PDB file of C-alpha atoms and ligand atoms in Angstrom:
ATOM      1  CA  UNK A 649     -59.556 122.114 192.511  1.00  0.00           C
ATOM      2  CA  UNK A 650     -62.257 121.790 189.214  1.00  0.00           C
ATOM      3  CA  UNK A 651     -64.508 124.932 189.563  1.00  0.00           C
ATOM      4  CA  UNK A 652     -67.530 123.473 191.022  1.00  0.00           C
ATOM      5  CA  UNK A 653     -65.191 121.870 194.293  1.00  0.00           C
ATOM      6  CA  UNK A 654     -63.758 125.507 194.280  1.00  0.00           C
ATOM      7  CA  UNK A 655     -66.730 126.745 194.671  1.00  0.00           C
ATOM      8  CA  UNK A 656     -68.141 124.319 197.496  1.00  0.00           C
ATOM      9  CA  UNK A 657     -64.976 124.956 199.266  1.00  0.00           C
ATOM     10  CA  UNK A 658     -65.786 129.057 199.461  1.00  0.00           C
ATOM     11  CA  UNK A 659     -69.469 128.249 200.845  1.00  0.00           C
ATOM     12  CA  UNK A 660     -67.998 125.780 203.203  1.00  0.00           C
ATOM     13  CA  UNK A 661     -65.558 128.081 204.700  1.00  0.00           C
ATOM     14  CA  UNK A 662     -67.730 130.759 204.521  1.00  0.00           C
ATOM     15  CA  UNK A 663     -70.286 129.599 206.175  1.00  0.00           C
ATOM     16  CA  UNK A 664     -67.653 127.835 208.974  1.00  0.00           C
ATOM     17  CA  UNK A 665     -66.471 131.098 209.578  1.00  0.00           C
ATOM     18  CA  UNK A 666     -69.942 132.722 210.989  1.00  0.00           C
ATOM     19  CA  UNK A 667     -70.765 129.509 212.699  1.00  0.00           C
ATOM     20  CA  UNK A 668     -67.583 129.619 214.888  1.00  0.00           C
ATOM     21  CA  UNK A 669     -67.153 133.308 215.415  1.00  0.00           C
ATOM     22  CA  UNK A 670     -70.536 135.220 215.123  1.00  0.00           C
ATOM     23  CA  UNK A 671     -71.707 135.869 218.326  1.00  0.00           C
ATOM     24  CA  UNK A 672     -75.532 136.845 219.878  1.00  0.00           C
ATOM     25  CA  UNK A 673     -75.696 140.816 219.809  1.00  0.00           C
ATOM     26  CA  UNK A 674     -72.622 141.782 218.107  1.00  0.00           C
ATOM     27  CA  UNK A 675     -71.782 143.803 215.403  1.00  0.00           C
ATOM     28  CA  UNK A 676     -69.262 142.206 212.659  1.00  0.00           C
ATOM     29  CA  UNK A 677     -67.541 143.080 209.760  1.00  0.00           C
ATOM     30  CA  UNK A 678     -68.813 141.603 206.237  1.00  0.00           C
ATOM     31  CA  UNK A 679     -66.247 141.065 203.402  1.00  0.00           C
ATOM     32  CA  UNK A 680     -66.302 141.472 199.626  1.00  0.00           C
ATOM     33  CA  UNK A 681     -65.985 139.219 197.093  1.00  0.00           C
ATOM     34  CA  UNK A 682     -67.139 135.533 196.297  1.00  0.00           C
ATOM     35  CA  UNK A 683     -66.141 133.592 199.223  1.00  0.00           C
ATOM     36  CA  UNK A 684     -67.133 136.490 201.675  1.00  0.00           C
ATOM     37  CA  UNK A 685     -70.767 135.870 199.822  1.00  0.00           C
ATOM     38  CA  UNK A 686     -71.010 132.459 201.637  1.00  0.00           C
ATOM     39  CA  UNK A 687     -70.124 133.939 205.142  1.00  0.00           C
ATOM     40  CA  UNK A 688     -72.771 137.040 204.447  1.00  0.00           C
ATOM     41  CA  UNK A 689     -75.325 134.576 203.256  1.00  0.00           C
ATOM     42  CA  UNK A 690     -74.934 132.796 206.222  1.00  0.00           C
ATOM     43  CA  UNK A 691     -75.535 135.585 208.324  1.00  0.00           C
ATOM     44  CA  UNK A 692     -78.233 136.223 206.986  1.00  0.00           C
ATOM     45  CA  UNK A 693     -80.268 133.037 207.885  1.00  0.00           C
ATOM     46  CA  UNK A 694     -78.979 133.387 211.369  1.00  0.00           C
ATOM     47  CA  UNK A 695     -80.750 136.827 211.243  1.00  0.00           C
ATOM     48  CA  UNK A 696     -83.765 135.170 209.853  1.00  0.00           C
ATOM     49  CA  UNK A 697     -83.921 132.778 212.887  1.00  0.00           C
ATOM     50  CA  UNK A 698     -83.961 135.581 215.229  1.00  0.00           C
ATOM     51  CA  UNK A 699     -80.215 136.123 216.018  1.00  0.00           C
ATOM     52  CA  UNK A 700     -79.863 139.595 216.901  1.00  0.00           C
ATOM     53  CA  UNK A 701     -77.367 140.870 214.978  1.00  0.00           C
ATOM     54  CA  UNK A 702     -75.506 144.135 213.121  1.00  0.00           C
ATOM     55  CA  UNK A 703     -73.052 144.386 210.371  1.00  0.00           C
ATOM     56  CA  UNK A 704     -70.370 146.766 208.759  1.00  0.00           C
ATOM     57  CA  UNK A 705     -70.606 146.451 205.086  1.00  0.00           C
ATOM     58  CA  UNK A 706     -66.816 147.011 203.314  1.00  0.00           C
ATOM     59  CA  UNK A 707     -68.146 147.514 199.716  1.00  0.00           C
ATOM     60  CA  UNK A 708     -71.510 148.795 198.199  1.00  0.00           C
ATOM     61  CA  UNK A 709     -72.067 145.277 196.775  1.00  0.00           C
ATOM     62  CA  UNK A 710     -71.997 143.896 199.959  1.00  0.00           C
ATOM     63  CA  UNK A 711     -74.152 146.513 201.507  1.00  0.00           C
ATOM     64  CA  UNK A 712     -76.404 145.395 199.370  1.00  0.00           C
ATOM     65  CA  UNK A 713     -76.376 142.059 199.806  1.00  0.00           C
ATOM     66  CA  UNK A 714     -77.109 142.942 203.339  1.00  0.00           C
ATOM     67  CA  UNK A 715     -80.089 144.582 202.627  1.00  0.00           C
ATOM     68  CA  UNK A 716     -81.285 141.508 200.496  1.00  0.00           C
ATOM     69  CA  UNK A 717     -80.434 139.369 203.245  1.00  0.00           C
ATOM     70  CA  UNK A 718     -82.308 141.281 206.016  1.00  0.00           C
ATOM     71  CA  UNK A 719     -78.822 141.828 207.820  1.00  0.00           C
ATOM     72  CA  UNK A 720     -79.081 145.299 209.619  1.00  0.00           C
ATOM     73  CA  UNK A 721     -76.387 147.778 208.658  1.00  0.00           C
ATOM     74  CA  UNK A 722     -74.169 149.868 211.032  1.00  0.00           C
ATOM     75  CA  UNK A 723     -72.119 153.117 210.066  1.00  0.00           C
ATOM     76  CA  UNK A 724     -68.619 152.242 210.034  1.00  0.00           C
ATOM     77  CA  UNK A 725     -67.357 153.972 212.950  1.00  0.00           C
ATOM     78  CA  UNK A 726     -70.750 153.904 215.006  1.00  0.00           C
ATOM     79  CA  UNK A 727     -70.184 150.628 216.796  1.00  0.00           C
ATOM     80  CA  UNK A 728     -67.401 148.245 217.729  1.00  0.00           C
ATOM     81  CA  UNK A 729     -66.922 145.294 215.362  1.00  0.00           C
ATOM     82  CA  UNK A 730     -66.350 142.109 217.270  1.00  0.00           C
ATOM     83  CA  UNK A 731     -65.492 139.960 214.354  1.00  0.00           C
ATOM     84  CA  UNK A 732     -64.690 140.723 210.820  1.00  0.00           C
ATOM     85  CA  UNK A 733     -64.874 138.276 208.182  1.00  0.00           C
ATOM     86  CA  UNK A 734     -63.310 138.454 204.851  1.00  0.00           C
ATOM     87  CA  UNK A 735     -61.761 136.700 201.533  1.00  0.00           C
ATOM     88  CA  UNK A 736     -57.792 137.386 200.154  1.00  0.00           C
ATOM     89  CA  UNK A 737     -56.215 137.245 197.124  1.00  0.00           C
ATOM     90  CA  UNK A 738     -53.093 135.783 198.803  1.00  0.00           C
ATOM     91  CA  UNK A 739     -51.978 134.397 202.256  1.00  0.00           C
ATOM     92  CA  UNK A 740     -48.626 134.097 203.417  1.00  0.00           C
ATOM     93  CA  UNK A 741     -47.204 132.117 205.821  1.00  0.00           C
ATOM     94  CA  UNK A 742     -46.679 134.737 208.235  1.00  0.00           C
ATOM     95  CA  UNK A 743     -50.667 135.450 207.188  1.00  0.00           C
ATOM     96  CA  UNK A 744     -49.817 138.643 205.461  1.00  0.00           C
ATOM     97  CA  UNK A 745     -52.089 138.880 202.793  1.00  0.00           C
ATOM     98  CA  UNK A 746     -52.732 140.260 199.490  1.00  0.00           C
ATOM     99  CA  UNK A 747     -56.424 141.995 198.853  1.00  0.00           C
ATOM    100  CA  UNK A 748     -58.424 144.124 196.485  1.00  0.00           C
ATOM    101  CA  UNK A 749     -58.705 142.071 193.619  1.00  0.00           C
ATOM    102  CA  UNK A 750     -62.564 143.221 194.345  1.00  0.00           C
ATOM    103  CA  UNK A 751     -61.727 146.666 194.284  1.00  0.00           C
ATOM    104  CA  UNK A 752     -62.646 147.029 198.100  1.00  0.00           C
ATOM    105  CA  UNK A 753     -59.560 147.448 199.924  1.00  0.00           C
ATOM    106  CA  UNK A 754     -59.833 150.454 201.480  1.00  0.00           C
ATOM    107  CA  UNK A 755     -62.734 149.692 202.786  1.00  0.00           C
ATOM    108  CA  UNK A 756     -61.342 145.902 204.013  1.00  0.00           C
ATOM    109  CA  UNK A 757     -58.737 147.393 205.743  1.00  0.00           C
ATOM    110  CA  UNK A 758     -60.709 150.253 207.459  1.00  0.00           C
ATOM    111  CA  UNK A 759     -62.637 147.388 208.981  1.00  0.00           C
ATOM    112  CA  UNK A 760     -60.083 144.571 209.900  1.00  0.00           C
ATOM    113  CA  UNK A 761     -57.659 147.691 211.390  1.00  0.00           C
ATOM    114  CA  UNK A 762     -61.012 148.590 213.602  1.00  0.00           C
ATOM    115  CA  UNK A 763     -62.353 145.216 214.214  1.00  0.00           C
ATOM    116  CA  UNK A 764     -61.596 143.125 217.682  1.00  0.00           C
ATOM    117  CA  UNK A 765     -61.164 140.302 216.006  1.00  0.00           C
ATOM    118  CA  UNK A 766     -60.244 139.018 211.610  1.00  0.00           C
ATOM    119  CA  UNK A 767     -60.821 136.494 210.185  1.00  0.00           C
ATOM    120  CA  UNK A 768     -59.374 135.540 206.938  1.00  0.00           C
ATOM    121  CA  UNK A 769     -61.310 132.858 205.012  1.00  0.00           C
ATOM    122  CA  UNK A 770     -59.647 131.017 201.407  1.00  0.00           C
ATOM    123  CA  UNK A 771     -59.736 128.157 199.619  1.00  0.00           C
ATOM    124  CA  UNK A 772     -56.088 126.314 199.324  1.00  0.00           C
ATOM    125  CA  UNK A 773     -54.959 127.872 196.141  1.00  0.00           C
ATOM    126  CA  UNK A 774     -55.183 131.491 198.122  1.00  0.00           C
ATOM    127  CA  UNK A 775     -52.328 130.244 200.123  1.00  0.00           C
ATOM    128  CA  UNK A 776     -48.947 130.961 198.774  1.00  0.00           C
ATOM    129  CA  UNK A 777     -45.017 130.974 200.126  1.00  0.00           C
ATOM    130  CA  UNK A 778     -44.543 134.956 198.605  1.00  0.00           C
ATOM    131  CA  UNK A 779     -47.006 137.321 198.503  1.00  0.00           C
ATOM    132  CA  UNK A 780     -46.650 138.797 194.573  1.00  0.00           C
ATOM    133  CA  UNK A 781     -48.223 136.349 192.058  1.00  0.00           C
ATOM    134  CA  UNK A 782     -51.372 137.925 191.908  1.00  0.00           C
ATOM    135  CA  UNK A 783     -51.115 141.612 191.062  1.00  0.00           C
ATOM    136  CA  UNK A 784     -51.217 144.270 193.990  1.00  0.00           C
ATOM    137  CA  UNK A 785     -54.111 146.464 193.927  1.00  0.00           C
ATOM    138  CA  UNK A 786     -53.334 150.463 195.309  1.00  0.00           C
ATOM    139  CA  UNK A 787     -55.783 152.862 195.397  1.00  0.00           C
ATOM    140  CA  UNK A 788     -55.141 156.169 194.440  1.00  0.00           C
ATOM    141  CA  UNK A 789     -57.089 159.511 194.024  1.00  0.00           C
ATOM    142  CA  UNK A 790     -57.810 160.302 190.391  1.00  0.00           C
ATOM    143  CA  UNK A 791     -55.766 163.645 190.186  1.00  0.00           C
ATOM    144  CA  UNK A 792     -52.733 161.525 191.055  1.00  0.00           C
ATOM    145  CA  UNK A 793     -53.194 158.548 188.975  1.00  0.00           C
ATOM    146  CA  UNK A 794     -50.769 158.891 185.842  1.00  0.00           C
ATOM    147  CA  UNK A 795     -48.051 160.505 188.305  1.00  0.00           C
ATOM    148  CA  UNK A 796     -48.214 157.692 191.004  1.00  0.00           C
ATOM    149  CA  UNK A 797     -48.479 155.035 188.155  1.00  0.00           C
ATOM    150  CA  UNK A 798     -44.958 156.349 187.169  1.00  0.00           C
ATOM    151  CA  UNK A 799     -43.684 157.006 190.341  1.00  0.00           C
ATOM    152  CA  UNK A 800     -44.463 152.760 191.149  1.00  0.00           C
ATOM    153  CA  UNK A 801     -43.218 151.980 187.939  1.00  0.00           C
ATOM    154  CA  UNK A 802     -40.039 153.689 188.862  1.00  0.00           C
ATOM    155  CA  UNK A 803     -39.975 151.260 192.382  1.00  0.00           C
ATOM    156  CA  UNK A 804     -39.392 148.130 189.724  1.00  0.00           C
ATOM    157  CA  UNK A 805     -43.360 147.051 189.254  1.00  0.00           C
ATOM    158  CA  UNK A 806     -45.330 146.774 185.916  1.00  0.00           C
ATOM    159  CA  UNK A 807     -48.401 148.859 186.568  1.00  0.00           C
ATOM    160  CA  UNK A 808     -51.763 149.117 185.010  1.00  0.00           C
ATOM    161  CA  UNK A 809     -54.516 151.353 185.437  1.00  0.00           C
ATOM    162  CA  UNK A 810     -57.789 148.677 186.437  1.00  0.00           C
ATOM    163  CA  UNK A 811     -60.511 149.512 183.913  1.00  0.00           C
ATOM    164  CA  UNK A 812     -64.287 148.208 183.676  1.00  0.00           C
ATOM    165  CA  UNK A 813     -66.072 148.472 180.313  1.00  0.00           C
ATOM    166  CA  UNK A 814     -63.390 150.334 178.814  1.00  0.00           C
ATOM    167  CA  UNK A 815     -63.240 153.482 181.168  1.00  0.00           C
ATOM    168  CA  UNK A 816     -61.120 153.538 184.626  1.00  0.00           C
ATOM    169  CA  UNK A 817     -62.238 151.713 187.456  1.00  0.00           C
ATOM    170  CA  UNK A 818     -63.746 154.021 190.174  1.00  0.00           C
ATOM    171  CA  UNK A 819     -63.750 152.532 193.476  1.00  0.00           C
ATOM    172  CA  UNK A 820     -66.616 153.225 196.203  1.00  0.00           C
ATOM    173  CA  UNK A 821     -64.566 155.832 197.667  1.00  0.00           C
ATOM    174  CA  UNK A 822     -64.490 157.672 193.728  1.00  0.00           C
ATOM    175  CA  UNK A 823     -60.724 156.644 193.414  1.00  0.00           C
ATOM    176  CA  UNK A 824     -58.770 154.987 190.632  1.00  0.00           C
ATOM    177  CA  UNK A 825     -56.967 151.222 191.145  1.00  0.00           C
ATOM    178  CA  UNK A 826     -53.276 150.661 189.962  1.00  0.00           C
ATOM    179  CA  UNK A 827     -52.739 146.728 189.782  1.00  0.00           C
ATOM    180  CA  UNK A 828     -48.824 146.143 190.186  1.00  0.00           C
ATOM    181  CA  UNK A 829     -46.677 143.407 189.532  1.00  0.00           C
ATOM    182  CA  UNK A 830     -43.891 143.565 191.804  1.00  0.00           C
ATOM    183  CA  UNK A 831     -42.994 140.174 191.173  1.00  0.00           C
ATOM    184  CA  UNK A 832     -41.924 138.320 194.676  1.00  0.00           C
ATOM    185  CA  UNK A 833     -42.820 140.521 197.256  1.00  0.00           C
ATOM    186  CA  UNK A 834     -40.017 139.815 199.515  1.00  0.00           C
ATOM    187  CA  UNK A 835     -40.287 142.307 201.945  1.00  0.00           C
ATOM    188  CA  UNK A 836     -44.295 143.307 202.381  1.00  0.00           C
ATOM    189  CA  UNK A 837     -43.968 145.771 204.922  1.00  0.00           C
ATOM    190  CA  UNK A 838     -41.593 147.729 203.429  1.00  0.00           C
ATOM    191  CA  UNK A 839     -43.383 148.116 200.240  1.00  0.00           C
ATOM    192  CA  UNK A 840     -46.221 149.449 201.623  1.00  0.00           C
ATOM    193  CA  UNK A 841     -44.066 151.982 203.481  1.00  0.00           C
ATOM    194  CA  UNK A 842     -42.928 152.586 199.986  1.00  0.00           C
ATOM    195  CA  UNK A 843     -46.229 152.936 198.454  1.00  0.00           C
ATOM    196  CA  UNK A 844     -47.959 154.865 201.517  1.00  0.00           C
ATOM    197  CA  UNK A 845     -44.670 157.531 200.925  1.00  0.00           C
ATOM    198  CA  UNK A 846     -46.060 158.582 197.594  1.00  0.00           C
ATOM    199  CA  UNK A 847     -47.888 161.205 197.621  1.00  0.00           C
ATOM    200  CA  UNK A 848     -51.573 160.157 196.216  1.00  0.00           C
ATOM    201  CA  UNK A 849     -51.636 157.043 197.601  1.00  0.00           C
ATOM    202  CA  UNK A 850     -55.054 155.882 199.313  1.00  0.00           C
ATOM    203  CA  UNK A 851     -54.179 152.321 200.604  1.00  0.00           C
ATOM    204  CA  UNK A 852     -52.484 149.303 198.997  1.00  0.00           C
ATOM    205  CA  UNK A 853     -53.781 146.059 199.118  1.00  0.00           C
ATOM    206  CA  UNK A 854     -51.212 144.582 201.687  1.00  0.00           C
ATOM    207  CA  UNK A 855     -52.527 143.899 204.796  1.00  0.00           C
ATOM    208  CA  UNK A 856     -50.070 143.072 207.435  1.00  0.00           C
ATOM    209  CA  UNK A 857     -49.953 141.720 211.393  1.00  0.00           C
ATOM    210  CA  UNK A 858     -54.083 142.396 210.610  1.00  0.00           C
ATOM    211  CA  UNK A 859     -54.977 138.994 210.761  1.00  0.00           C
ATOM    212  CA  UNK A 860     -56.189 137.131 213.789  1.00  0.00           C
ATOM    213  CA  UNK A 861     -56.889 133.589 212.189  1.00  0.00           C
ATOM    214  CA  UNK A 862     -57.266 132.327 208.650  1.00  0.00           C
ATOM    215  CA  UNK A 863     -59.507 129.673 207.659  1.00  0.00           C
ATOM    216  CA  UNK A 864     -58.600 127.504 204.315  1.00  0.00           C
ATOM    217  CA  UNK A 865     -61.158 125.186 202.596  1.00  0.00           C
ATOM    218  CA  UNK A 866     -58.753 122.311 201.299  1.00  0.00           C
ATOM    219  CA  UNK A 867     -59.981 119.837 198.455  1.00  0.00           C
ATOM    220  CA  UNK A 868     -60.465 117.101 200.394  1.00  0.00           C
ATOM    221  CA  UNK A 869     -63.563 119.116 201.741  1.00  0.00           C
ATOM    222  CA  UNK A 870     -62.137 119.669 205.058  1.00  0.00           C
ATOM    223  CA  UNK A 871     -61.290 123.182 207.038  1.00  0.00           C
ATOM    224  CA  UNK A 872     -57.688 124.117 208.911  1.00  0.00           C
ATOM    225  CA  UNK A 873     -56.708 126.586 210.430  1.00  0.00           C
ATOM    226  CA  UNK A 874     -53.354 127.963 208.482  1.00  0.00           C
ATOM    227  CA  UNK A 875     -50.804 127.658 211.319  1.00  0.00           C
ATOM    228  CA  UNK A 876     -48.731 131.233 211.231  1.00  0.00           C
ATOM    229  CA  UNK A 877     -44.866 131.003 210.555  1.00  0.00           C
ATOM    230  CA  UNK A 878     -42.550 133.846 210.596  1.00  0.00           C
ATOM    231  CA  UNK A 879     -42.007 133.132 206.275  1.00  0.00           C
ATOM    232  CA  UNK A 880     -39.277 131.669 204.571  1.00  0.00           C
TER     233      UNK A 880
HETATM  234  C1  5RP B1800     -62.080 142.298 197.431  1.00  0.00           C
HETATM  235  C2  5RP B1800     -61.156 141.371 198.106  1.00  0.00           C
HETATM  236  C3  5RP B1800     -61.550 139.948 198.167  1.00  0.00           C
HETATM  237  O1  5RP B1800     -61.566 139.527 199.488  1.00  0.00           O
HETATM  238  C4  5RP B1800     -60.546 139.156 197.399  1.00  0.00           C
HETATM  239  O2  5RP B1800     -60.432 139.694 196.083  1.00  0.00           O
HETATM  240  C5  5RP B1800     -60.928 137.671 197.322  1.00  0.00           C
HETATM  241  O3  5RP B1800     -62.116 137.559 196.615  1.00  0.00           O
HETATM  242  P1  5RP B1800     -62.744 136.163 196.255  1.00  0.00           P
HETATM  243  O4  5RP B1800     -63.185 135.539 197.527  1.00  0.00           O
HETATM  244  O5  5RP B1800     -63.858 136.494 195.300  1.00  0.00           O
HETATM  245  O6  5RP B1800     -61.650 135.353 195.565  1.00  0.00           O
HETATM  246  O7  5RP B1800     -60.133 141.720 198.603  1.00  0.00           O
HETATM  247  O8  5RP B1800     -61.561 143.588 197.367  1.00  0.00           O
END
């Protein structure tokens, strides 16, 4: 897909998403990143044609784009989400996923683990056979940084520490980001039992038996649902 279809395809799916799960007088769950823009967006005008309606932000940036949008904020923790709505890095077949490239994944997976209901939305090249291609984000509290980097490097993964204009990355919860290349990631759940064991560890970026549907934007300009397989 050129850019500009790639692009089309986020909105489209985006937007799909809130028209087939947002709900009158609900609370739900808005996503980070540039295809959970679309779906926030959208929101937003249903807000501006009187839908009553209350979201959980899962980044700063998308608090703010909230605000912008006229979207009324709820605590995380004050209200029930019925829906939660959100991009991936990756999707597997058995619609594990990879996420964080955004930074936001503890924050993602706070609200998908809380929410009634997620919803997963990508564009085709999101959807792969193994989880591992793109780099694993894991958050980690600064003291701990160097000595967790190590202690991943020591599980088989190249690790780097995620910087932004030249000094660490902080995340909004004032933690560092590890990006890890595991390679294949043959067994997900078990390397996140891995990484949860070390001692520093926030979160990784693997989310797994989260997801309640996932919505991919396909070239041809047309929506599927990803039909969930148990993996190769
Ligand atoms: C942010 C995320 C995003 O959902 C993920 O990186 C996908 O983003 P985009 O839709 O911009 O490709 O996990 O932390």
């Amino acid at each position: 897909m050129g850019d500009d279809l790639e692009e089309r395809a986020k909105r489209a799916v985006g937007r799909k998403a809130v028209e087939e799960f947002v709900r009158p007088a609900t609370c739900i769950g808005l996503g980070s990143g540039t295809t959970a823009f679309y779906a926030i967006e959208r929101a937003g005008e249903l807000v501006r044609e009187g839908m009553e309606l209350r979201a959980v932000a899962t980044s700063g940036e998308t608090a703010r784009l909230c605000r912008e949008y006229g979207i009324p904020l709820a605590e995380f923790g004050d209200a029930e989400i019925d829906v939660a709505i959100d991009g991936a890095d990756e999707v597997a077949p058995d619609w594990s996923l990879v996420k964080g490239g955004g930074g936001a994944l503890f924050r993602e997976k706070a609200v998908a683990l809380a929410a009634r209901c997620f919803i997963v939305i990508v564009t085709e090249r999101k959807v792969v056979e193994w989880l591992g291609a793109f780099p694993l984000p894991v958050e980690v509290v600064p003291f701990s940084l160097r000595y967790v980097k190590r202690e991943i490097e020591a599980l088989g993964a190249a690790v780097r520490v995620r910087e932004r204009g030249g000094a660490a990355y902080v995340t909004d919860n004032g933690n560092g980001l590890l990006d890890c290349r595991f390679g294949t990631i043959h067994a997900p759940a078990d390397l996140d039992a891995a990484l949860h064991g070390l001692h520093g560890v926030v979160t990784s970026g693997l989310f797994i038996g989260l997801t309640s549907k996932v919505l991919v934007a396909k070239s041809d300009g047309t929506i599927a649902e990803l039909a969930r397989s148990a993996g190769l």
